[in-house]
Amino acid sequence: MIHSRNRRLRVNESIRSLVRENILTTDDFVMPIFVMEGENQQEAIPSMPGIFRRSIDLTVKECKELFSLGVKSVNLYMKVSEHLKDNTGKEAWNKDGLMQQTIKAIKDAVPAMVVMPDVALDPYSIYGHDGIIENGKILNDATNDALARMSVSHAEAGADIVAPSDMMDGRVLAIREALEESGFSDVGILSYSAKYASSFYGPFRSALDSAPKEDMEIPKDKKTYQMDFHNSREALNEVYKDIDEGADIIMIKPGLPYLDIVSKVREAIDLPIAVYNVSGEYAMVKAAAQNGWLDNDKTIIESLTCFKRAGADLIFTYFAKEAAMILNR
């Protein structure tokens, strides 16, 4: 006779929900948002169905709707005009720049919204790289100085948390010291600690025109500073360094193909962990759902719950708004 039957706790939805280990809520989501110049402007991103570039006024409207749905955090990216790009990234800390104006507008309209601007030079670079280039190489330390100036500028505009995604060595310390010296000790740092050189970023780069340029004597990819996807132990090395330098939250990117890294880091640290459900992951689900190969809503919720199960606390996802609508139903 069988005395122990695991199926007793799966008999119906009420029992299943009673013993459920991980619960997905709208509090888990951070919505990445693309911003463009202009007024009352909106452009669809073909490789990311349902995602748009918006001018500041429409971005504010979107943030109000997100907050009403329970999504309380946004991650900002700028579509920078070509004439503002150079090899220094100086537009990134322009106090009247598109990013700074966007931060101020969102915080004025939705003060309780947590605003996390992206900190990286690639949208501002003529080369499409995350760093300043000299003689065909990425200058790590000079880039850190630029990132620190960028972060202080974001803090001055009202950012709650800055999110360096560049993967330069030592940049968390440079940013932390700059924020402290400028009187922004309460501004947090969400560090992209384990960011892999991945093929899953394609739709994002097309959305911002931020891919490395192919026709220049520069690195054709980001493998000299982003992590090798063959490696696992290296992720912990990166995470520990960023924690020592003052990071408040640790990011792992991409998401679904890297759940093993999320789990490994979760076992090793106590800080909050963020994971990025990146553009390529979003595009795959949307393409399959549009072809009738997957159930859109069920696949979204299952995918996002996987991040929670692996140990993530925050989920950066382009599904945030749609998932919030599903959960609210």
mmCIF file of C-alpha atoms in Angstrom:
data_model
loop_
_atom_site.group_PDB
_atom_site.id
_atom_site.type_symbol
_atom_site.label_atom_id
_atom_site.label_comp_id
_atom_site.label_asym_id
_atom_site.label_seq_id
_atom_site.Cartn_x
_atom_site.Cartn_y
_atom_site.Cartn_z
ATOM 1 C CA MET A 1 0.000 0.000 0.000
ATOM 2 C CA ILE A 2 1.275 3.482 -0.855
ATOM 3 C CA HIS A 3 1.261 5.786 2.199
ATOM 4 C CA SER A 4 2.938 8.822 0.638
ATOM 5 C CA ARG A 5 1.209 10.241 -2.431
ATOM 6 C CA ASN A 6 2.511 13.564 -3.742
ATOM 7 C CA ARG A 7 -0.579 13.901 -5.930
ATOM 8 C CA ARG A 8 -2.724 14.635 -2.846
ATOM 9 C CA LEU A 9 -1.378 18.172 -2.923
ATOM 10 C CA ARG A 10 -2.263 18.574 -6.619
ATOM 11 C CA VAL A 11 -5.914 17.531 -6.496
ATOM 12 C CA ASN A 12 -7.351 20.973 -7.325
ATOM 13 C CA GLU A 13 -6.296 24.583 -7.834
ATOM 14 C CA SER A 14 -7.167 25.611 -4.281
ATOM 15 C CA ILE A 15 -4.828 22.990 -2.805
ATOM 16 C CA ARG A 16 -2.139 23.665 -5.407
ATOM 17 C CA SER A 17 -2.197 27.394 -4.613
ATOM 18 C CA LEU A 18 -2.099 26.673 -0.876
ATOM 19 C CA VAL A 19 1.288 24.925 -1.110
ATOM 20 C CA ARG A 20 2.706 26.930 -4.023
ATOM 21 C CA GLU A 21 6.359 27.838 -3.463
ATOM 22 C CA ASN A 22 6.666 30.901 -5.705
ATOM 23 C CA ILE A 23 4.063 33.563 -6.426
ATOM 24 C CA LEU A 24 4.407 36.046 -9.280
ATOM 25 C CA THR A 25 3.063 39.568 -8.623
ATOM 26 C CA THR A 26 3.237 42.939 -10.336
ATOM 27 C CA ASP A 27 5.659 44.065 -7.607
ATOM 28 C CA ASP A 28 8.288 41.847 -9.249
ATOM 29 C CA PHE A 29 8.342 43.727 -12.568
ATOM 30 C CA VAL A 30 10.543 46.441 -14.011
ATOM 31 C CA MET A 31 9.387 47.682 -17.432
ATOM 32 C CA PRO A 32 12.123 48.720 -19.891
ATOM 33 C CA ILE A 33 11.045 51.807 -21.833
ATOM 34 C CA PHE A 34 12.459 53.325 -25.037
ATOM 35 C CA VAL A 35 12.307 57.114 -25.373
ATOM 36 C CA MET A 36 12.722 59.227 -28.502
ATOM 37 C CA GLU A 37 12.816 62.927 -29.354
ATOM 38 C CA GLY A 38 9.711 64.865 -30.337
ATOM 39 C CA GLU A 39 6.183 65.343 -29.088
ATOM 40 C CA ASN A 40 3.216 63.006 -29.426
ATOM 41 C CA GLN A 41 5.495 60.582 -31.262
ATOM 42 C CA GLN A 42 5.287 56.800 -31.179
ATOM 43 C CA GLU A 43 7.153 54.294 -33.331
ATOM 44 C CA ALA A 44 6.603 50.547 -33.327
ATOM 45 C CA ILE A 45 9.641 48.292 -33.004
ATOM 46 C CA PRO A 46 9.079 45.597 -35.669
ATOM 47 C CA SER A 47 11.157 42.898 -33.961
ATOM 48 C CA MET A 48 9.339 43.441 -30.636
ATOM 49 C CA PRO A 49 5.569 43.345 -31.295
ATOM 50 C CA GLY A 50 3.691 45.559 -28.869
ATOM 51 C CA ILE A 51 6.763 47.582 -27.842
ATOM 52 C CA PHE A 52 7.293 51.188 -28.949
ATOM 53 C CA ARG A 53 9.663 54.104 -28.889
ATOM 54 C CA ARG A 54 7.768 57.094 -27.461
ATOM 55 C CA SER A 55 8.362 60.795 -26.972
ATOM 56 C CA ILE A 56 8.512 62.070 -23.395
ATOM 57 C CA ASP A 57 4.850 63.101 -23.219
ATOM 58 C CA LEU A 58 3.644 59.659 -24.313
ATOM 59 C CA THR A 59 6.232 57.988 -22.085
ATOM 60 C CA VAL A 60 4.744 59.809 -19.094
ATOM 61 C CA LYS A 61 1.270 58.655 -20.143
ATOM 62 C CA GLU A 62 2.552 55.079 -20.375
ATOM 63 C CA CYS A 63 4.145 55.310 -16.926
ATOM 64 C CA LYS A 64 0.849 56.464 -15.422
ATOM 65 C CA GLU A 65 -0.898 53.453 -16.936
ATOM 66 C CA LEU A 66 1.836 51.076 -15.785
ATOM 67 C CA PHE A 67 1.595 52.377 -12.233
ATOM 68 C CA SER A 68 -2.187 51.982 -12.242
ATOM 69 C CA LEU A 69 -1.653 48.329 -13.191
ATOM 70 C CA GLY A 70 0.756 47.794 -10.308
ATOM 71 C CA VAL A 71 4.045 48.060 -12.215
ATOM 72 C CA LYS A 72 6.004 50.459 -10.027
ATOM 73 C CA SER A 73 9.442 50.487 -11.666
ATOM 74 C CA VAL A 74 10.745 51.509 -15.098
ATOM 75 C CA ASN A 75 14.141 51.169 -16.757
ATOM 76 C CA LEU A 76 14.904 53.934 -19.280
ATOM 77 C CA TYR A 77 16.733 53.828 -22.630
ATOM 78 C CA MET A 78 17.210 56.710 -25.045
ATOM 79 C CA LYS A 79 17.127 56.725 -28.851
ATOM 80 C CA VAL A 80 19.822 59.360 -29.334
ATOM 81 C CA SER A 81 19.966 61.525 -32.449
ATOM 82 C CA GLU A 82 22.991 60.818 -34.634
ATOM 83 C CA HIS A 83 24.289 64.389 -34.465
ATOM 84 C CA LEU A 84 24.615 64.078 -30.672
ATOM 85 C CA LYS A 85 26.825 60.989 -30.794
ATOM 86 C CA ASP A 86 30.617 61.091 -30.429
ATOM 87 C CA ASN A 87 33.422 59.075 -28.846
ATOM 88 C CA THR A 88 33.189 60.713 -25.407
ATOM 89 C CA GLY A 89 29.503 60.163 -24.633
ATOM 90 C CA LYS A 90 29.231 63.723 -23.292
ATOM 91 C CA GLU A 91 25.568 63.969 -24.260
ATOM 92 C CA ALA A 92 24.947 61.306 -21.607
ATOM 93 C CA TRP A 93 25.469 63.846 -18.811
ATOM 94 C CA ASN A 94 23.865 66.847 -20.483
ATOM 95 C CA LYS A 95 21.589 68.271 -17.769
ATOM 96 C CA ASP A 96 19.069 69.152 -20.483
ATOM 97 C CA GLY A 97 19.484 65.871 -22.362
ATOM 98 C CA LEU A 98 16.683 63.525 -23.367
ATOM 99 C CA MET A 99 17.362 61.136 -20.478
ATOM 100 C CA GLN A 100 17.459 63.884 -17.880
ATOM 101 C CA GLN A 101 14.255 65.454 -19.167
ATOM 102 C CA THR A 102 12.547 62.055 -19.169
ATOM 103 C CA ILE A 103 13.551 61.271 -15.592
ATOM 104 C CA LYS A 104 12.247 64.640 -14.392
ATOM 105 C CA ALA A 105 8.987 64.299 -16.309
ATOM 106 C CA ILE A 106 8.243 60.839 -14.935
ATOM 107 C CA LYS A 107 9.081 61.761 -11.347
ATOM 108 C CA ASP A 108 6.939 64.902 -11.595
ATOM 109 C CA ALA A 109 3.973 62.963 -12.964
ATOM 110 C CA VAL A 110 4.315 59.731 -10.952
ATOM 111 C CA PRO A 111 6.487 60.509 -7.910
ATOM 112 C CA ALA A 112 6.199 56.999 -6.475
ATOM 113 C CA MET A 113 7.428 55.349 -9.686
ATOM 114 C CA VAL A 114 10.918 53.899 -9.209
ATOM 115 C CA VAL A 115 13.002 55.262 -12.080
ATOM 116 C CA MET A 116 16.101 53.297 -13.063
ATOM 117 C CA PRO A 117 17.952 54.889 -15.995
ATOM 118 C CA ASP A 118 20.392 52.781 -17.972
ATOM 119 C CA VAL A 119 24.022 53.798 -17.519
ATOM 120 C CA ALA A 120 26.089 52.942 -20.603
ATOM 121 C CA LEU A 121 27.648 54.863 -23.462
ATOM 122 C CA ASP A 122 26.553 52.755 -26.439
ATOM 123 C CA PRO A 123 23.452 54.849 -27.313
ATOM 124 C CA TYR A 124 25.672 57.949 -27.269
ATOM 125 C CA SER A 125 28.674 56.454 -29.077
ATOM 126 C CA ILE A 126 29.474 56.851 -32.778
ATOM 127 C CA TYR A 127 30.924 53.358 -32.523
ATOM 128 C CA GLY A 128 27.990 51.660 -30.785
ATOM 129 C CA HIS A 129 30.201 50.456 -27.942
ATOM 130 C CA ASP A 130 29.730 50.807 -24.202
ATOM 131 C CA GLY A 131 33.074 52.529 -23.800
ATOM 132 C CA ILE A 132 35.382 55.221 -25.113
ATOM 133 C CA ILE A 133 37.639 53.907 -27.877
ATOM 134 C CA GLU A 134 41.265 54.719 -28.591
ATOM 135 C CA ASN A 135 43.465 52.921 -31.132
ATOM 136 C CA GLY A 136 40.764 50.318 -31.625
ATOM 137 C CA LYS A 137 40.489 49.409 -27.925
ATOM 138 C CA ILE A 138 37.915 50.129 -25.235
ATOM 139 C CA LEU A 139 39.391 52.406 -22.538
ATOM 140 C CA ASN A 140 38.150 50.975 -19.257
ATOM 141 C CA ASP A 141 39.156 53.692 -16.776
ATOM 142 C CA ALA A 142 38.300 56.675 -18.990
ATOM 143 C CA THR A 143 34.902 55.084 -19.567
ATOM 144 C CA ASN A 144 34.407 54.734 -15.804
ATOM 145 C CA ASP A 145 34.898 58.474 -15.386
ATOM 146 C CA ALA A 146 32.230 59.098 -18.035
ATOM 147 C CA LEU A 147 29.831 56.615 -16.408
ATOM 148 C CA ALA A 148 30.286 58.298 -13.034
ATOM 149 C CA ARG A 149 29.416 61.695 -14.540
ATOM 150 C CA MET A 150 26.416 60.137 -16.272
ATOM 151 C CA SER A 151 25.188 58.584 -13.012
ATOM 152 C CA VAL A 152 25.477 61.843 -11.059
ATOM 153 C CA SER A 153 23.538 63.595 -13.821
ATOM 154 C CA HIS A 154 20.781 60.993 -13.536
ATOM 155 C CA ALA A 155 20.691 61.430 -9.762
ATOM 156 C CA GLU A 156 20.414 65.201 -10.147
ATOM 157 C CA ALA A 157 17.439 64.669 -12.463
ATOM 158 C CA GLY A 158 15.691 62.542 -9.828
ATOM 159 C CA ALA A 159 16.650 58.925 -10.522
ATOM 160 C CA ASP A 160 16.058 56.516 -7.654
ATOM 161 C CA ILE A 161 18.522 53.851 -8.801
ATOM 162 C CA VAL A 162 21.180 53.964 -11.527
ATOM 163 C CA ALA A 163 21.731 50.819 -13.576
ATOM 164 C CA PRO A 164 25.222 50.503 -15.114
ATOM 165 C CA SER A 165 25.031 47.898 -17.888
ATOM 166 C CA ASP A 166 28.452 48.454 -19.469
ATOM 167 C CA MET A 167 30.592 45.747 -17.773
ATOM 168 C CA MET A 168 33.683 47.928 -17.312
ATOM 169 C CA ASP A 169 35.908 46.780 -14.448
ATOM 170 C CA GLY A 170 35.646 48.968 -11.353
ATOM 171 C CA ARG A 171 32.776 51.116 -12.553
ATOM 172 C CA VAL A 172 30.526 50.384 -9.564
ATOM 173 C CA LEU A 173 33.153 51.834 -7.206
ATOM 174 C CA ALA A 174 33.652 54.872 -9.453
ATOM 175 C CA ILE A 175 29.902 55.498 -9.559
ATOM 176 C CA ARG A 176 29.417 54.916 -5.829
ATOM 177 C CA GLU A 177 32.189 57.351 -4.920
ATOM 178 C CA ALA A 178 30.881 59.978 -7.364
ATOM 179 C CA LEU A 179 27.352 59.693 -5.978
ATOM 180 C CA GLU A 180 28.579 59.972 -2.393
ATOM 181 C CA GLU A 181 30.777 62.970 -3.148
ATOM 182 C CA SER A 182 27.861 64.697 -4.895
ATOM 183 C CA GLY A 183 25.491 64.191 -1.975
ATOM 184 C CA PHE A 184 23.463 61.312 -3.431
ATOM 185 C CA SER A 185 24.112 58.642 -0.824
ATOM 186 C CA ASP A 186 20.490 57.458 -1.063
ATOM 187 C CA VAL A 187 20.646 56.742 -4.801
ATOM 188 C CA GLY A 188 21.049 52.999 -5.347
ATOM 189 C CA ILE A 189 23.161 51.090 -7.835
ATOM 190 C CA LEU A 190 21.709 48.134 -9.706
ATOM 191 C CA SER A 191 24.785 46.633 -11.315
ATOM 192 C CA TYR A 192 24.736 44.420 -14.385
ATOM 193 C CA SER A 193 27.275 42.138 -12.741
ATOM 194 C CA ALA A 194 26.917 39.014 -14.880
ATOM 195 C CA LYS A 195 26.061 40.342 -18.328
ATOM 196 C CA TYR A 196 26.948 37.893 -21.072
ATOM 197 C CA ALA A 197 27.925 38.617 -24.671
ATOM 198 C CA SER A 198 24.724 37.169 -26.076
ATOM 199 C CA SER A 199 22.933 36.750 -29.378
ATOM 200 C CA PHE A 200 19.628 37.432 -27.597
ATOM 201 C CA TYR A 201 20.115 41.238 -27.621
ATOM 202 C CA GLY A 202 19.430 41.752 -31.331
ATOM 203 C CA PRO A 203 15.950 43.338 -31.210
ATOM 204 C CA PHE A 204 17.053 45.721 -28.439
ATOM 205 C CA ARG A 205 20.002 46.991 -30.443
ATOM 206 C CA SER A 206 17.837 47.607 -33.468
ATOM 207 C CA ALA A 207 15.407 49.543 -31.255
ATOM 208 C CA LEU A 208 18.147 51.972 -30.206
ATOM 209 C CA ASP A 209 20.513 51.682 -33.181
ATOM 210 C CA SER A 210 23.215 50.848 -30.644
ATOM 211 C CA ALA A 211 24.916 47.819 -32.189
ATOM 212 C CA PRO A 212 28.703 48.015 -32.762
ATOM 213 C CA LYS A 213 29.423 49.504 -36.176
ATOM 214 C CA GLU A 214 30.636 47.058 -38.790
ATOM 215 C CA ASP A 215 32.557 49.439 -41.035
ATOM 216 C CA MET A 216 35.141 50.757 -38.571
ATOM 217 C CA GLU A 217 38.494 49.535 -37.237
ATOM 218 C CA ILE A 218 37.031 48.661 -33.861
ATOM 219 C CA PRO A 219 35.896 45.483 -32.104
ATOM 220 C CA LYS A 220 32.953 44.037 -34.040
ATOM 221 C CA ASP A 221 31.298 42.736 -30.879
ATOM 222 C CA LYS A 222 31.342 43.267 -27.126
ATOM 223 C CA LYS A 223 33.199 40.120 -26.121
ATOM 224 C CA THR A 224 36.199 41.978 -24.675
ATOM 225 C CA TYR A 225 34.064 43.333 -21.830
ATOM 226 C CA GLN A 226 30.840 41.299 -21.667
ATOM 227 C CA MET A 227 31.106 37.753 -20.303
ATOM 228 C CA ASP A 228 31.792 34.586 -22.284
ATOM 229 C CA PHE A 229 28.585 32.528 -22.349
ATOM 230 C CA HIS A 230 30.604 29.344 -21.860
ATOM 231 C CA ASN A 231 31.475 30.389 -18.285
ATOM 232 C CA SER A 232 29.651 29.969 -15.002
ATOM 233 C CA ARG A 233 32.174 30.410 -12.136
ATOM 234 C CA GLU A 234 33.240 33.722 -13.637
ATOM 235 C CA ALA A 235 29.794 35.112 -12.845
ATOM 236 C CA LEU A 236 30.388 34.765 -9.109
ATOM 237 C CA ASN A 237 33.742 36.516 -9.480
ATOM 238 C CA GLU A 238 32.000 39.465 -11.132
ATOM 239 C CA VAL A 239 29.186 39.515 -8.571
ATOM 240 C CA TYR A 240 31.502 39.495 -5.553
ATOM 241 C CA LYS A 241 33.549 42.377 -6.966
ATOM 242 C CA ASP A 242 30.463 44.527 -7.561
ATOM 243 C CA ILE A 243 29.159 43.845 -4.049
ATOM 244 C CA ASP A 244 32.514 44.887 -2.577
ATOM 245 C CA GLU A 245 32.391 48.082 -4.657
ATOM 246 C CA GLY A 246 28.968 49.101 -3.338
ATOM 247 C CA ALA A 247 26.280 47.581 -5.557
ATOM 248 C CA ASP A 248 22.832 47.376 -3.947
ATOM 249 C CA ILE A 249 21.194 44.999 -6.435
ATOM 250 C CA ILE A 250 22.846 42.447 -8.737
ATOM 251 C CA MET A 251 21.703 41.910 -12.334
ATOM 252 C CA ILE A 252 22.060 38.753 -14.416
ATOM 253 C CA LYS A 253 21.472 39.096 -18.159
ATOM 254 C CA PRO A 254 20.092 37.411 -20.298
ATOM 255 C CA GLY A 255 17.386 35.558 -18.429
ATOM 256 C CA LEU A 256 15.806 32.278 -19.515
ATOM 257 C CA PRO A 257 18.951 30.689 -21.039
ATOM 258 C CA TYR A 258 20.848 31.664 -17.859
ATOM 259 C CA LEU A 259 18.615 30.357 -15.068
ATOM 260 C CA ASP A 260 21.535 28.245 -13.861
ATOM 261 C CA ILE A 261 23.487 31.452 -13.215
ATOM 262 C CA VAL A 262 20.551 33.008 -11.353
ATOM 263 C CA SER A 263 20.318 29.933 -9.141
ATOM 264 C CA LYS A 264 24.066 29.779 -8.529
ATOM 265 C CA VAL A 265 24.235 33.454 -7.542
ATOM 266 C CA ARG A 266 21.126 33.134 -5.353
ATOM 267 C CA GLU A 267 22.830 30.409 -3.330
ATOM 268 C CA ALA A 268 25.920 32.569 -2.889
ATOM 269 C CA ILE A 269 24.608 36.029 -1.930
ATOM 270 C CA ASP A 270 21.931 37.712 0.157
ATOM 271 C CA LEU A 271 21.526 40.915 -1.888
ATOM 272 C CA PRO A 272 18.484 41.299 -4.140
ATOM 273 C CA ILE A 273 18.946 39.730 -7.566
ATOM 274 C CA ALA A 274 17.512 41.138 -10.778
ATOM 275 C CA VAL A 275 17.228 39.202 -14.014
ATOM 276 C CA TYR A 276 16.647 40.600 -17.499
ATOM 277 C CA ASN A 277 14.110 38.825 -19.708
ATOM 278 C CA VAL A 278 15.783 40.259 -22.802
ATOM 279 C CA SER A 279 14.455 41.360 -26.182
ATOM 280 C CA GLY A 280 15.338 38.125 -27.977
ATOM 281 C CA GLU A 281 13.449 36.081 -25.399
ATOM 282 C CA TYR A 282 10.467 38.403 -25.777
ATOM 283 C CA ALA A 283 10.591 38.218 -29.574
ATOM 284 C CA MET A 284 10.686 34.409 -29.599
ATOM 285 C CA VAL A 285 7.588 34.072 -27.435
ATOM 286 C CA LYS A 286 5.713 36.698 -29.437
ATOM 287 C CA ALA A 287 6.636 35.098 -32.780
ATOM 288 C CA ALA A 288 5.542 31.653 -31.607
ATOM 289 C CA ALA A 289 2.312 32.998 -30.104
ATOM 290 C CA GLN A 290 1.444 34.927 -33.259
ATOM 291 C CA ASN A 291 1.851 31.722 -35.252
ATOM 292 C CA GLY A 292 -0.383 29.819 -32.862
ATOM 293 C CA TRP A 293 2.457 27.601 -31.655
ATOM 294 C CA LEU A 294 2.280 28.780 -28.012
ATOM 295 C CA ASP A 295 -0.441 30.144 -25.769
ATOM 296 C CA ASN A 296 0.642 33.771 -25.295
ATOM 297 C CA ASP A 297 -0.709 34.425 -21.794
ATOM 298 C CA LYS A 298 0.193 31.068 -20.270
ATOM 299 C CA THR A 299 3.706 31.162 -21.714
ATOM 300 C CA ILE A 300 4.325 34.667 -20.376
ATOM 301 C CA ILE A 301 3.299 33.777 -16.831
ATOM 302 C CA GLU A 302 5.190 30.474 -16.867
ATOM 303 C CA SER A 303 8.357 32.110 -18.184
ATOM 304 C CA LEU A 304 8.307 34.922 -15.630
ATOM 305 C CA THR A 305 7.571 32.514 -12.785
ATOM 306 C CA CYS A 306 10.673 30.533 -13.765
ATOM 307 C CA PHE A 307 12.789 33.545 -12.797
ATOM 308 C CA LYS A 308 11.215 33.609 -9.346
ATOM 309 C CA ARG A 309 11.762 29.892 -8.930
ATOM 310 C CA ALA A 310 15.434 30.277 -9.831
ATOM 311 C CA GLY A 311 15.835 32.948 -7.148
ATOM 312 C CA ALA A 312 15.316 36.351 -8.775
ATOM 313 C CA ASP A 313 13.696 39.177 -6.824
ATOM 314 C CA LEU A 314 13.232 41.664 -9.696
ATOM 315 C CA ILE A 315 12.344 40.846 -13.297
ATOM 316 C CA PHE A 316 13.157 43.321 -16.065
ATOM 317 C CA THR A 317 10.746 42.327 -18.798
ATOM 318 C CA TYR A 318 9.016 43.767 -21.846
ATOM 319 C CA PHE A 319 6.071 41.613 -20.788
ATOM 320 C CA ALA A 320 5.580 43.693 -17.615
ATOM 321 C CA LYS A 321 2.486 45.573 -18.748
ATOM 322 C CA GLU A 322 0.904 42.566 -20.437
ATOM 323 C CA ALA A 323 1.719 40.278 -17.506
ATOM 324 C CA ALA A 324 0.233 42.801 -15.082
ATOM 325 C CA MET A 325 -3.003 42.779 -17.085
ATOM 326 C CA ILE A 326 -3.074 38.983 -17.029
ATOM 327 C CA LEU A 327 -2.416 38.805 -13.284
ATOM 328 C CA ASN A 328 -4.993 41.520 -12.554
ATOM 329 C CA ARG A 329 -7.599 39.510 -14.447
#
